mmCIF file of C-alpha atoms in Angstrom:
data_model
loop_
_atom_site.group_PDB
_atom_site.id
_atom_site.type_symbol
_atom_site.label_atom_id
_atom_site.label_comp_id
_atom_site.label_asym_id
_atom_site.label_seq_id
_atom_site.Cartn_x
_atom_site.Cartn_y
_atom_site.Cartn_z
ATOM 1 C CA UNK A 1 1.031 43.521 58.087
ATOM 2 C CA UNK A 2 -2.614 42.495 58.302
ATOM 3 C CA UNK A 3 -2.985 42.694 54.465
ATOM 4 C CA UNK A 4 0.031 40.420 54.040
ATOM 5 C CA UNK A 5 -1.385 37.949 56.615
ATOM 6 C CA UNK A 6 -4.708 37.990 54.811
ATOM 7 C CA UNK A 7 -2.988 37.266 51.503
ATOM 8 C CA UNK A 8 -1.063 34.368 53.037
ATOM 9 C CA UNK A 9 -4.284 32.949 54.537
ATOM 10 C CA UNK A 10 -6.126 33.171 51.213
ATOM 11 C CA UNK A 11 -3.270 31.544 49.394
ATOM 12 C CA UNK A 12 -3.134 28.603 51.956
ATOM 13 C CA UNK A 13 -6.976 28.282 51.657
ATOM 14 C CA UNK A 14 -6.839 28.158 47.977
ATOM 15 C CA UNK A 15 -4.089 25.488 47.950
ATOM 16 C CA UNK A 16 -6.020 23.398 50.441
ATOM 17 C CA UNK A 17 -9.146 23.659 48.379
ATOM 18 C CA UNK A 18 -7.271 22.565 45.201
ATOM 19 C CA UNK A 19 -5.515 19.700 46.965
ATOM 20 C CA UNK A 20 -8.850 18.514 48.481
ATOM 21 C CA UNK A 21 -10.591 18.674 45.230
ATOM 22 C CA UNK A 22 -7.876 16.735 43.451
ATOM 23 C CA UNK A 23 -7.842 14.135 46.341
ATOM 24 C CA UNK A 24 -11.559 13.543 45.996
ATOM 25 C CA UNK A 25 -11.218 13.060 42.125
ATOM 26 C CA UNK A 26 -8.270 10.741 42.440
ATOM 27 C CA UNK A 27 -10.000 8.765 45.200
ATOM 28 C CA UNK A 28 -13.150 8.297 43.165
ATOM 29 C CA UNK A 29 -11.259 7.093 40.010
ATOM 30 C CA UNK A 30 -8.902 4.928 42.016
ATOM 31 C CA UNK A 31 -12.069 3.191 43.547
ATOM 32 C CA UNK A 32 -13.583 2.734 40.066
ATOM 33 C CA UNK A 33 -10.324 1.377 38.627
ATOM 34 C CA UNK A 34 -9.926 -0.902 41.669
ATOM 35 C CA UNK A 35 -13.369 -2.237 41.164
ATOM 36 C CA UNK A 36 -12.836 -2.923 37.464
ATOM 37 C CA UNK A 37 -9.461 -4.600 38.191
ATOM 38 C CA UNK A 38 -11.130 -6.939 40.734
ATOM 39 C CA UNK A 39 -13.839 -7.768 38.034
ATOM 40 C CA UNK A 40 -11.139 -8.500 35.594
ATOM 41 C CA UNK A 41 -9.245 -10.894 37.676
ATOM 42 C CA UNK A 42 -12.467 -12.650 38.826
ATOM 43 C CA UNK A 43 -13.439 -13.539 35.340
ATOM 44 C CA UNK A 44 -11.150 -16.076 33.541
ATOM 45 C CA UNK A 45 -12.634 -15.297 30.154
ATOM 46 C CA UNK A 46 -11.146 -11.826 30.273
ATOM 47 C CA UNK A 47 -7.601 -13.224 30.705
ATOM 48 C CA UNK A 48 -7.527 -14.761 27.182
ATOM 49 C CA UNK A 49 -8.991 -11.765 25.280
ATOM 50 C CA UNK A 50 -6.394 -9.286 24.004
ATOM 51 C CA UNK A 51 -8.493 -6.115 24.392
ATOM 52 C CA UNK A 52 -9.384 -6.922 28.048
ATOM 53 C CA UNK A 53 -5.759 -7.827 28.946
ATOM 54 C CA UNK A 54 -4.679 -4.455 27.480
ATOM 55 C CA UNK A 55 -7.594 -2.729 29.280
ATOM 56 C CA UNK A 56 -6.298 -4.203 32.542
ATOM 57 C CA UNK A 57 -2.848 -2.782 31.751
ATOM 58 C CA UNK A 58 -4.324 0.736 31.326
ATOM 59 C CA UNK A 59 -6.230 0.398 34.651
ATOM 60 C CA UNK A 60 -3.163 -0.612 36.544
ATOM 61 C CA UNK A 61 -0.936 2.008 34.763
ATOM 62 C CA UNK A 62 -3.443 4.731 35.394
ATOM 63 C CA UNK A 63 -3.920 3.834 39.078
ATOM 64 C CA UNK A 64 -0.306 3.856 39.739
ATOM 65 C CA UNK A 65 0.179 7.112 37.839
ATOM 66 C CA UNK A 66 -2.706 8.767 39.638
ATOM 67 C CA UNK A 67 -1.298 7.821 43.026
ATOM 68 C CA UNK A 68 2.247 9.101 42.272
ATOM 69 C CA UNK A 69 1.139 12.307 40.521
ATOM 70 C CA UNK A 70 -1.330 13.097 43.337
ATOM 71 C CA UNK A 71 1.586 12.664 45.806
ATOM 72 C CA UNK A 72 3.705 15.048 43.715
ATOM 73 C CA UNK A 73 0.837 17.627 43.456
ATOM 74 C CA UNK A 74 0.627 17.506 47.326
ATOM 75 C CA UNK A 75 4.283 18.130 47.656
ATOM 76 C CA UNK A 76 4.498 20.857 45.123
ATOM 77 C CA UNK A 77 1.661 22.881 46.668
ATOM 78 C CA UNK A 78 3.186 22.819 50.088
ATOM 79 C CA UNK A 79 6.724 23.363 48.823
ATOM 80 C CA UNK A 80 7.973 20.045 50.371
ATOM 81 C CA UNK A 81 11.342 18.993 49.089
ATOM 82 C CA UNK A 82 13.135 15.674 48.712
ATOM 83 C CA UNK A 83 16.589 14.513 47.879
ATOM 84 C CA UNK A 84 17.249 14.284 44.097
ATOM 85 C CA UNK A 85 18.015 10.577 44.202
ATOM 86 C CA UNK A 86 14.496 9.891 45.503
ATOM 87 C CA UNK A 87 13.066 12.249 42.905
ATOM 88 C CA UNK A 88 14.856 10.160 40.170
ATOM 89 C CA UNK A 89 12.920 7.033 41.277
ATOM 90 C CA UNK A 90 9.540 8.812 41.324
ATOM 91 C CA UNK A 91 10.356 10.544 37.947
ATOM 92 C CA UNK A 92 11.238 7.279 36.323
ATOM 93 C CA UNK A 93 7.910 5.626 37.335
ATOM 94 C CA UNK A 94 5.859 8.733 36.433
ATOM 95 C CA UNK A 95 7.630 9.152 33.062
ATOM 96 C CA UNK A 96 7.257 5.427 32.295
ATOM 97 C CA UNK A 97 3.536 5.194 33.166
ATOM 98 C CA UNK A 98 2.735 8.530 31.515
ATOM 99 C CA UNK A 99 3.904 7.022 28.292
ATOM 100 C CA UNK A 100 2.502 3.378 28.866
ATOM 101 C CA UNK A 101 -1.192 4.582 28.674
ATOM 102 C CA UNK A 102 -1.068 6.272 25.307
ATOM 103 C CA UNK A 103 1.106 3.405 23.852
ATOM 104 C CA UNK A 104 -1.292 0.835 25.148
ATOM 105 C CA UNK A 105 -4.253 2.797 23.746
ATOM 106 C CA UNK A 106 -2.499 2.691 20.377
ATOM 107 C CA UNK A 107 -2.082 -1.044 20.796
ATOM 108 C CA UNK A 108 -5.793 -1.371 21.633
ATOM 109 C CA UNK A 109 -6.681 0.675 18.470
ATOM 110 C CA UNK A 110 -4.531 -1.751 16.351
ATOM 111 C CA UNK A 111 -6.367 -4.703 18.019
ATOM 112 C CA UNK A 112 -9.679 -3.106 16.934
ATOM 113 C CA UNK A 113 -8.302 -2.673 13.399
ATOM 114 C CA UNK A 114 -7.198 -6.334 13.196
ATOM 115 C CA UNK A 115 -10.624 -7.528 14.699
ATOM 116 C CA UNK A 116 -12.610 -5.594 12.172
ATOM 117 C CA UNK A 117 -10.415 -5.359 9.035
ATOM 118 C CA UNK A 118 -8.506 -8.770 9.364
ATOM 119 C CA UNK A 119 -11.038 -10.930 11.222
ATOM 120 C CA UNK A 120 -9.580 -14.224 10.030
ATOM 121 C CA UNK A 121 -6.025 -13.422 11.384
ATOM 122 C CA UNK A 122 -7.355 -11.830 14.716
ATOM 123 C CA UNK A 123 -7.008 -15.148 16.719
ATOM 124 C CA UNK A 124 -3.484 -15.646 15.426
ATOM 125 C CA UNK A 125 -2.308 -12.057 15.861
ATOM 126 C CA UNK A 126 -4.132 -11.270 19.185
ATOM 127 C CA UNK A 127 -3.492 -14.546 20.932
ATOM 128 C CA UNK A 128 -2.577 -14.561 24.713
ATOM 129 C CA UNK A 129 1.104 -15.257 23.963
ATOM 130 C CA UNK A 130 1.203 -12.255 21.458
ATOM 131 C CA UNK A 131 -0.633 -10.043 23.925
ATOM 132 C CA UNK A 132 2.043 -10.783 26.713
ATOM 133 C CA UNK A 133 4.781 -10.026 24.176
ATOM 134 C CA UNK A 134 2.905 -6.850 23.304
ATOM 135 C CA UNK A 135 2.791 -5.734 26.951
ATOM 136 C CA UNK A 136 6.608 -6.231 27.170
ATOM 137 C CA UNK A 137 7.077 -4.238 24.028
ATOM 138 C CA UNK A 138 4.716 -1.417 25.248
ATOM 139 C CA UNK A 139 6.809 -1.152 28.448
ATOM 140 C CA UNK A 140 10.249 -1.129 26.533
ATOM 141 C CA UNK A 141 8.928 1.544 24.027
ATOM 142 C CA UNK A 142 7.510 3.648 27.018
ATOM 143 C CA UNK A 143 10.768 3.472 28.893
ATOM 144 C CA UNK A 144 12.882 4.965 26.148
ATOM 145 C CA UNK A 145 12.056 8.629 26.906
ATOM 146 C CA UNK A 146 12.825 8.440 30.597
ATOM 147 C CA UNK A 147 16.001 6.411 29.990
ATOM 148 C CA UNK A 148 17.246 8.978 27.501
ATOM 149 C CA UNK A 149 16.461 11.971 29.885
ATOM 150 C CA UNK A 150 18.056 10.220 32.888
ATOM 151 C CA UNK A 151 21.117 9.171 30.861
ATOM 152 C CA UNK A 152 21.792 12.752 29.822
ATOM 153 C CA UNK A 153 21.249 13.817 33.466
ATOM 154 C CA UNK A 154 23.570 11.248 34.900
ATOM 155 C CA UNK A 155 26.275 12.354 32.412
ATOM 156 C CA UNK A 156 25.867 16.050 33.363
ATOM 157 C CA UNK A 157 25.088 16.018 37.169
ATOM 158 C CA UNK A 158 27.844 16.056 39.839
ATOM 159 C CA UNK A 159 27.650 13.464 42.635
ATOM 160 C CA UNK A 160 26.809 16.054 45.273
ATOM 161 C CA UNK A 161 23.748 17.003 43.381
ATOM 162 C CA UNK A 162 22.029 13.787 44.180
ATOM 163 C CA UNK A 163 21.989 14.643 47.830
ATOM 164 C CA UNK A 164 20.551 18.179 47.335
ATOM 165 C CA UNK A 165 16.874 18.802 48.361
ATOM 166 C CA UNK A 166 14.612 20.061 45.509
ATOM 167 C CA UNK A 167 10.903 20.213 44.801
ATOM 168 C CA UNK A 168 10.501 17.070 42.565
ATOM 169 C CA UNK A 169 9.662 18.135 39.016
ATOM 170 C CA UNK A 170 11.000 17.327 35.554
ATOM 171 C CA UNK A 171 12.841 20.615 35.570
ATOM 172 C CA UNK A 172 15.314 19.298 38.078
ATOM 173 C CA UNK A 173 16.858 16.922 35.418
ATOM 174 C CA UNK A 174 17.088 19.588 32.765
ATOM 175 C CA UNK A 175 20.598 20.955 33.443
ATOM 176 C CA UNK A 176 21.325 21.992 29.769
ATOM 177 C CA UNK A 177 19.021 23.669 27.262
ATOM 178 C CA UNK A 178 19.771 20.903 24.698
ATOM 179 C CA UNK A 179 18.193 18.349 27.062
ATOM 180 C CA UNK A 180 14.963 20.154 26.774
ATOM 181 C CA UNK A 181 15.279 20.138 22.970
ATOM 182 C CA UNK A 182 16.074 16.402 23.063
ATOM 183 C CA UNK A 183 12.998 15.627 25.276
ATOM 184 C CA UNK A 184 10.843 17.806 23.016
ATOM 185 C CA UNK A 185 12.029 15.951 19.920
ATOM 186 C CA UNK A 186 11.245 12.512 21.458
ATOM 187 C CA UNK A 187 7.808 13.628 22.579
ATOM 188 C CA UNK A 188 7.005 14.942 19.084
ATOM 189 C CA UNK A 189 8.201 11.744 17.468
ATOM 190 C CA UNK A 190 5.870 9.685 19.751
ATOM 191 C CA UNK A 191 3.088 12.063 19.119
ATOM 192 C CA UNK A 192 3.518 11.751 15.352
ATOM 193 C CA UNK A 193 3.715 7.971 15.290
ATOM 194 C CA UNK A 194 0.706 7.436 17.482
ATOM 195 C CA UNK A 195 -1.422 9.988 15.578
ATOM 196 C CA UNK A 196 -0.551 8.170 12.292
ATOM 197 C CA UNK A 197 -1.575 4.839 13.721
ATOM 198 C CA UNK A 198 -4.939 6.196 15.053
ATOM 199 C CA UNK A 199 -5.753 7.956 11.807
ATOM 200 C CA UNK A 200 -4.799 4.894 9.662
ATOM 201 C CA UNK A 201 -6.855 2.513 11.813
ATOM 202 C CA UNK A 202 -9.943 4.914 11.884
ATOM 203 C CA UNK A 203 -9.788 5.294 7.999
ATOM 204 C CA UNK A 204 -9.438 1.564 7.442
ATOM 205 C CA UNK A 205 -12.392 0.692 9.862
ATOM 206 C CA UNK A 206 -14.533 3.382 8.288
ATOM 207 C CA UNK A 207 -13.892 1.888 4.827
ATOM 208 C CA UNK A 208 -15.049 -1.568 6.216
ATOM 209 C CA UNK A 209 -18.089 0.090 7.855
ATOM 210 C CA UNK A 210 -19.337 1.450 4.571
ATOM 211 C CA UNK A 211 -19.171 -1.985 3.002
ATOM 212 C CA UNK A 212 -20.667 -3.843 5.997
ATOM 213 C CA UNK A 213 -24.287 -4.799 6.497
ATOM 214 C CA UNK A 214 -26.550 -6.247 9.110
ATOM 215 C CA UNK A 215 -24.759 -7.535 12.213
ATOM 216 C CA UNK A 216 -21.448 -6.852 10.691
ATOM 217 C CA UNK A 217 -22.373 -3.215 10.193
ATOM 218 C CA UNK A 218 -23.505 -2.847 13.869
ATOM 219 C CA UNK A 219 -20.282 -4.461 15.188
ATOM 220 C CA UNK A 220 -18.176 -2.305 12.902
ATOM 221 C CA UNK A 221 -19.851 0.908 13.764
ATOM 222 C CA UNK A 222 -19.349 0.066 17.475
ATOM 223 C CA UNK A 223 -15.592 -0.560 16.706
ATOM 224 C CA UNK A 224 -15.471 2.747 14.859
ATOM 225 C CA UNK A 225 -16.933 4.573 17.861
ATOM 226 C CA UNK A 226 -14.433 2.763 20.212
ATOM 227 C CA UNK A 227 -11.451 3.921 17.974
ATOM 228 C CA UNK A 228 -12.906 7.433 17.929
ATOM 229 C CA UNK A 229 -13.085 7.421 21.739
ATOM 230 C CA UNK A 230 -9.447 5.963 21.864
ATOM 231 C CA UNK A 231 -8.504 8.802 19.535
ATOM 232 C CA UNK A 232 -9.933 11.497 21.934
ATOM 233 C CA UNK A 233 -8.485 9.837 24.945
ATOM 234 C CA UNK A 234 -5.069 9.559 23.141
ATOM 235 C CA UNK A 235 -5.287 13.149 22.169
ATOM 236 C CA UNK A 236 -5.594 14.141 25.863
ATOM 237 C CA UNK A 237 -2.731 11.832 26.793
ATOM 238 C CA UNK A 238 -0.545 13.238 23.980
ATOM 239 C CA UNK A 239 -1.246 16.842 25.010
ATOM 240 C CA UNK A 240 -0.154 15.675 28.416
ATOM 241 C CA UNK A 241 3.250 14.932 26.982
ATOM 242 C CA UNK A 242 3.514 18.667 26.213
ATOM 243 C CA UNK A 243 2.528 19.840 29.671
ATOM 244 C CA UNK A 244 6.159 19.576 31.189
ATOM 245 C CA UNK A 245 7.437 21.938 28.445
ATOM 246 C CA UNK A 246 4.738 24.557 29.288
ATOM 247 C CA UNK A 247 5.335 24.080 32.961
ATOM 248 C CA UNK A 248 9.072 24.331 32.612
ATOM 249 C CA UNK A 249 8.772 27.704 30.665
ATOM 250 C CA UNK A 250 6.325 29.060 33.154
ATOM 251 C CA UNK A 251 8.463 27.990 36.184
ATOM 252 C CA UNK A 252 11.242 30.337 35.086
ATOM 253 C CA UNK A 253 8.790 33.290 34.782
ATOM 254 C CA UNK A 254 6.415 33.093 37.575
ATOM 255 C CA UNK A 255 6.182 30.469 40.338
ATOM 256 C CA UNK A 256 2.484 31.269 41.317
ATOM 257 C CA UNK A 257 1.423 30.969 37.677
ATOM 258 C CA UNK A 258 3.313 27.706 37.333
ATOM 259 C CA UNK A 259 1.373 26.350 40.372
ATOM 260 C CA UNK A 260 -2.014 27.256 38.646
ATOM 261 C CA UNK A 261 -0.941 25.765 35.233
ATOM 262 C CA UNK A 262 0.489 22.626 36.822
ATOM 263 C CA UNK A 263 -2.857 22.049 38.712
ATOM 264 C CA UNK A 264 -4.966 22.686 35.562
ATOM 265 C CA UNK A 265 -2.868 20.436 33.522
ATOM 266 C CA UNK A 266 -3.108 17.726 36.200
ATOM 267 C CA UNK A 267 -6.965 17.855 36.295
ATOM 268 C CA UNK A 268 -7.554 18.131 32.526
ATOM 269 C CA UNK A 269 -4.740 16.054 31.028
ATOM 270 C CA UNK A 270 -3.787 13.543 33.782
ATOM 271 C CA UNK A 271 -7.130 12.816 35.517
ATOM 272 C CA UNK A 272 -9.703 13.373 32.657
ATOM 273 C CA UNK A 273 -8.091 10.846 30.117
ATOM 274 C CA UNK A 274 -7.980 8.231 32.880
ATOM 275 C CA UNK A 275 -11.698 8.435 33.550
ATOM 276 C CA UNK A 276 -12.382 7.482 29.877
ATOM 277 C CA UNK A 277 -10.927 3.991 30.120
ATOM 278 C CA UNK A 278 -13.614 2.772 32.493
ATOM 279 C CA UNK A 279 -16.240 4.305 30.170
ATOM 280 C CA UNK A 280 -14.900 2.673 27.003
ATOM 281 C CA UNK A 281 -14.437 -0.849 28.215
ATOM 282 C CA UNK A 282 -16.159 -0.786 31.696
ATOM 283 C CA UNK A 283 -19.583 0.495 30.653
ATOM 284 C CA UNK A 284 -19.762 0.350 26.838
ATOM 285 C CA UNK A 285 -18.463 -3.161 26.529
ATOM 286 C CA UNK A 286 -21.411 -5.656 26.870
ATOM 287 C CA UNK A 287 -19.393 -8.480 28.408
ATOM 288 C CA UNK A 288 -17.621 -6.364 30.932
ATOM 289 C CA UNK A 289 -20.792 -4.406 31.805
ATOM 290 C CA UNK A 290 -22.707 -7.626 32.538
ATOM 291 C CA UNK A 291 -19.798 -8.959 34.629
ATOM 292 C CA UNK A 292 -19.770 -5.641 36.533
ATOM 293 C CA UNK A 293 -23.534 -5.714 36.958
ATOM 294 C CA UNK A 294 -23.675 -9.251 38.166
ATOM 295 C CA UNK A 295 -20.854 -8.658 40.600
ATOM 296 C CA UNK A 296 -22.583 -5.549 42.155
ATOM 297 C CA UNK A 297 -25.894 -7.415 42.395
ATOM 298 C CA UNK A 298 -24.187 -10.466 44.020
ATOM 299 C CA UNK A 299 -22.428 -8.150 46.493
ATOM 300 C CA UNK A 300 -25.824 -6.484 47.207
ATOM 301 C CA UNK A 301 -27.572 -9.783 47.858
ATOM 302 C CA UNK A 302 -24.834 -10.766 50.224
ATOM 303 C CA UNK A 303 -25.269 -7.558 52.197
ATOM 304 C CA UNK A 304 -29.013 -8.219 52.473
#
């Protein structure tokens, strides 16, 4: 009896430590994102530049996703259940904004490709109007996977199922095996398309970089590094698309192992990619960095 009590206590302590650690990370990144969002809205020059508008979209998307997934992590670790219809709403938002970030990163990569390889058409293709349309297209493309999954779920689930209480996870909506296969096919298709775009853009920019000289070479090399960072960030985001399949397979084998893998995936493939956006455009970009620096110095002077 004492041994069992000790094991239960150790499990609770481990769960609390993991939740607290995740909460600290999420809080730090949410504060950083909030600061950068405030900087973006304070400077009107950012509102008319395509890459900054798309950057703001990733910040807002990442912040919302971090908040929702952090809530789900908390609920999962303490086995707190909710009615399925509530889980549907949470799943839709989570699935949508899980896809919005990699699709937006792909759009940002294309923007860098146009800026470096087609500079004369950049103003036309990346105007404010075009960027707003692009954001709408990004959300439409990103909503397709969750709409398909929920459509198959609505066609398969009974009305009484919506009132059942479950731990909110994607496995709740996978009633038939073929639904998993369909979801896997959609994720692989998205993975393939975005990888092709990243590789194509990188190859074209590298070709321009070899031919550039002087200031153009410096600008092109910076664009090349930006695309490379986007590629790495996108890779983590795309691996994240595979996480639910791994988690669903483990869930049917061992619940304890499922908790560990879900936590690992959350830290590495949900939180880590979202700390790179502030690095790429918050610190590496000269204009945004100076705006951030001036804002912090002004805030410091006001406190003094």
